[in-house]
Amino acid sequence: MELPAWAPVAAVALATVLFLRSILARRSHHPSKSLPGPMPWPIIGYFNLLGALPHRSLYALSKRYGPLMRVQFGSYPVVVASSVDMAKFFLKTHDLVFIDRPKMAVG
């Protein structure tokens, strides 16, 4: 049984529409309740924004989104504190809250 000639075109069009719909739906979910940060790409997160010098890329992002921002590395959300005041807040004021690593199934 042979597929019609328009079937591959329809499949690509449907995949494109679903992909764009998922991105637009993600942008409209409570933007004021989460930390500021750029929109991640599906699956890869922000790896395309890091470049060869990740510390400089995060510095450039902090100039745009502020001293406390949310980025996503792969499937893991990460909070980046990029100022002295934010680092002091996390490492000195609330050190007991952040002293332990999360429990992982591996290791």
PDB file of C-alpha atoms in Angstrom:
ATOM      1  CA  MET A   1       0.000   0.000   0.000  1.00  0.00           C
ATOM      2  CA  GLU A   2       1.453   3.310  -1.076  1.00  0.00           C
ATOM      3  CA  LEU A   3       0.976   6.587   0.806  1.00  0.00           C
ATOM      4  CA  PRO A   4      -0.512   9.575  -1.006  1.00  0.00           C
ATOM      5  CA  ALA A   5       1.971  12.193  -2.217  1.00  0.00           C
ATOM      6  CA  TRP A   6       0.660  14.796   0.234  1.00  0.00           C
ATOM      7  CA  ALA A   7       1.116  12.605   3.357  1.00  0.00           C
ATOM      8  CA  PRO A   8       4.748  13.601   4.152  1.00  0.00           C
ATOM      9  CA  VAL A   9       3.917  17.280   3.687  1.00  0.00           C
ATOM     10  CA  ALA A  10       0.908  16.961   5.986  1.00  0.00           C
ATOM     11  CA  ALA A  11       2.993  15.158   8.622  1.00  0.00           C
ATOM     12  CA  VAL A  12       5.670  17.881   8.599  1.00  0.00           C
ATOM     13  CA  ALA A  13       3.023  20.618   8.746  1.00  0.00           C
ATOM     14  CA  LEU A  14       1.280  18.934  11.674  1.00  0.00           C
ATOM     15  CA  ALA A  15       4.572  18.503  13.556  1.00  0.00           C
ATOM     16  CA  THR A  16       5.431  22.173  12.982  1.00  0.00           C
ATOM     17  CA  VAL A  17       2.046  23.361  14.222  1.00  0.00           C
ATOM     18  CA  LEU A  18       2.269  21.194  17.352  1.00  0.00           C
ATOM     19  CA  PHE A  19       5.821  22.378  18.062  1.00  0.00           C
ATOM     20  CA  LEU A  20       4.891  26.063  17.742  1.00  0.00           C
ATOM     21  CA  ARG A  21       1.768  25.543  19.832  1.00  0.00           C
ATOM     22  CA  SER A  22       3.791  23.976  22.654  1.00  0.00           C
ATOM     23  CA  ILE A  23       6.241  26.897  22.639  1.00  0.00           C
ATOM     24  CA  LEU A  24       3.473  29.499  22.687  1.00  0.00           C
ATOM     25  CA  ALA A  25       1.593  27.658  25.440  1.00  0.00           C
ATOM     26  CA  ARG A  26       4.733  27.584  27.564  1.00  0.00           C
ATOM     27  CA  ARG A  27       5.201  31.342  27.255  1.00  0.00           C
ATOM     28  CA  SER A  28       1.709  32.156  28.495  1.00  0.00           C
ATOM     29  CA  HIS A  29       1.892  30.167  31.779  1.00  0.00           C
ATOM     30  CA  HIS A  30       2.184  32.585  34.714  1.00  0.00           C
ATOM     31  CA  PRO A  31       5.174  34.655  33.604  1.00  0.00           C
ATOM     32  CA  SER A  32       5.063  36.802  36.758  1.00  0.00           C
ATOM     33  CA  LYS A  33       5.265  33.825  39.169  1.00  0.00           C
ATOM     34  CA  SER A  34       8.614  32.480  38.000  1.00  0.00           C
ATOM     35  CA  LEU A  35      12.066  34.004  37.937  1.00  0.00           C
ATOM     36  CA  PRO A  36      13.042  35.990  34.861  1.00  0.00           C
ATOM     37  CA  GLY A  37      15.122  34.331  32.204  1.00  0.00           C
ATOM     38  CA  PRO A  38      15.222  33.522  28.510  1.00  0.00           C
ATOM     39  CA  MET A  39      12.874  30.950  27.029  1.00  0.00           C
ATOM     40  CA  PRO A  40      14.536  27.525  26.768  1.00  0.00           C
ATOM     41  CA  TRP A  41      14.644  25.458  23.617  1.00  0.00           C
ATOM     42  CA  PRO A  42      12.934  22.072  23.917  1.00  0.00           C
ATOM     43  CA  ILE A  43      15.285  19.291  25.070  1.00  0.00           C
ATOM     44  CA  ILE A  44      18.541  21.314  24.916  1.00  0.00           C
ATOM     45  CA  GLY A  45      17.494  24.146  27.244  1.00  0.00           C
ATOM     46  CA  TYR A  46      20.073  26.960  27.114  1.00  0.00           C
ATOM     47  CA  PHE A  47      23.103  25.059  25.848  1.00  0.00           C
ATOM     48  CA  ASN A  48      22.960  27.050  22.609  1.00  0.00           C
ATOM     49  CA  LEU A  49      23.316  30.322  24.591  1.00  0.00           C
ATOM     50  CA  LEU A  50      26.400  29.337  26.595  1.00  0.00           C
ATOM     51  CA  GLY A  51      29.108  29.390  23.945  1.00  0.00           C
ATOM     52  CA  ALA A  52      32.806  28.740  24.586  1.00  0.00           C
ATOM     53  CA  LEU A  53      32.943  30.903  27.745  1.00  0.00           C
ATOM     54  CA  PRO A  54      29.856  30.079  29.843  1.00  0.00           C
ATOM     55  CA  HIS A  55      30.679  32.554  32.621  1.00  0.00           C
ATOM     56  CA  ARG A  56      30.646  35.433  30.136  1.00  0.00           C
ATOM     57  CA  SER A  57      27.421  34.210  28.559  1.00  0.00           C
ATOM     58  CA  LEU A  58      25.728  34.039  31.979  1.00  0.00           C
ATOM     59  CA  TYR A  59      27.063  37.528  32.762  1.00  0.00           C
ATOM     60  CA  ALA A  60      25.511  38.869  29.557  1.00  0.00           C
ATOM     61  CA  LEU A  61      22.201  37.176  30.435  1.00  0.00           C
ATOM     62  CA  SER A  62      22.325  38.679  33.949  1.00  0.00           C
ATOM     63  CA  LYS A  63      22.639  42.158  32.455  1.00  0.00           C
ATOM     64  CA  ARG A  64      19.372  41.556  30.636  1.00  0.00           C
ATOM     65  CA  TYR A  65      17.381  39.552  33.229  1.00  0.00           C
ATOM     66  CA  GLY A  66      18.805  40.785  36.547  1.00  0.00           C
ATOM     67  CA  PRO A  67      20.972  39.362  39.346  1.00  0.00           C
ATOM     68  CA  LEU A  68      18.692  36.384  39.997  1.00  0.00           C
ATOM     69  CA  MET A  69      17.495  34.424  36.981  1.00  0.00           C
ATOM     70  CA  ARG A  70      16.322  30.989  35.945  1.00  0.00           C
ATOM     71  CA  VAL A  71      17.996  29.002  33.194  1.00  0.00           C
ATOM     72  CA  GLN A  72      17.531  25.397  32.168  1.00  0.00           C
ATOM     73  CA  PHE A  73      20.388  22.991  31.458  1.00  0.00           C
ATOM     74  CA  GLY A  74      18.909  20.033  29.642  1.00  0.00           C
ATOM     75  CA  SER A  75      15.897  19.031  31.704  1.00  0.00           C
ATOM     76  CA  TYR A  76      17.160  20.619  34.951  1.00  0.00           C
ATOM     77  CA  PRO A  77      16.043  24.111  35.996  1.00  0.00           C
ATOM     78  CA  VAL A  78      18.901  26.136  37.535  1.00  0.00           C
ATOM     79  CA  VAL A  79      18.742  29.384  39.528  1.00  0.00           C
ATOM     80  CA  VAL A  80      21.711  31.658  38.787  1.00  0.00           C
ATOM     81  CA  ALA A  81      22.747  34.278  41.361  1.00  0.00           C
ATOM     82  CA  SER A  82      25.096  36.660  39.577  1.00  0.00           C
ATOM     83  CA  SER A  83      25.758  39.475  42.039  1.00  0.00           C
ATOM     84  CA  VAL A  84      27.589  39.816  45.333  1.00  0.00           C
ATOM     85  CA  ASP A  85      24.355  40.524  47.213  1.00  0.00           C
ATOM     86  CA  MET A  86      22.598  37.458  45.797  1.00  0.00           C
ATOM     87  CA  ALA A  87      25.620  35.243  46.506  1.00  0.00           C
ATOM     88  CA  LYS A  88      25.729  36.536  50.089  1.00  0.00           C
ATOM     89  CA  PHE A  89      21.998  35.879  50.439  1.00  0.00           C
ATOM     90  CA  PHE A  90      22.373  32.238  49.384  1.00  0.00           C
ATOM     91  CA  LEU A  91      25.773  31.395  50.880  1.00  0.00           C
ATOM     92  CA  LYS A  92      25.708  33.321  54.156  1.00  0.00           C
ATOM     93  CA  THR A  93      22.176  34.296  55.156  1.00  0.00           C
ATOM     94  CA  HIS A  94      20.446  31.038  54.149  1.00  0.00           C
ATOM     95  CA  ASP A  95      23.403  28.661  54.184  1.00  0.00           C
ATOM     96  CA  LEU A  96      21.626  25.953  56.194  1.00  0.00           C
ATOM     97  CA  VAL A  97      18.889  25.677  53.587  1.00  0.00           C
ATOM     98  CA  PHE A  98      21.350  25.171  50.711  1.00  0.00           C
ATOM     99  CA  ILE A  99      24.036  23.163  52.552  1.00  0.00           C
ATOM    100  CA  ASP A 100      23.003  19.729  51.255  1.00  0.00           C
ATOM    101  CA  ARG A 101      22.798  18.327  47.757  1.00  0.00           C
ATOM    102  CA  PRO A 102      19.503  16.987  46.433  1.00  0.00           C
ATOM    103  CA  LYS A 103      18.824  13.294  46.786  1.00  0.00           C
ATOM    104  CA  MET A 104      19.529  11.510  43.508  1.00  0.00           C
ATOM    105  CA  ALA A 105      18.591   7.993  42.460  1.00  0.00           C
ATOM    106  CA  VAL A 106      22.041   7.558  40.923  1.00  0.00           C
ATOM    107  CA  GLY A 107      25.173   7.732  43.079  1.00  0.00           C
TER     108      GLY A 107
END
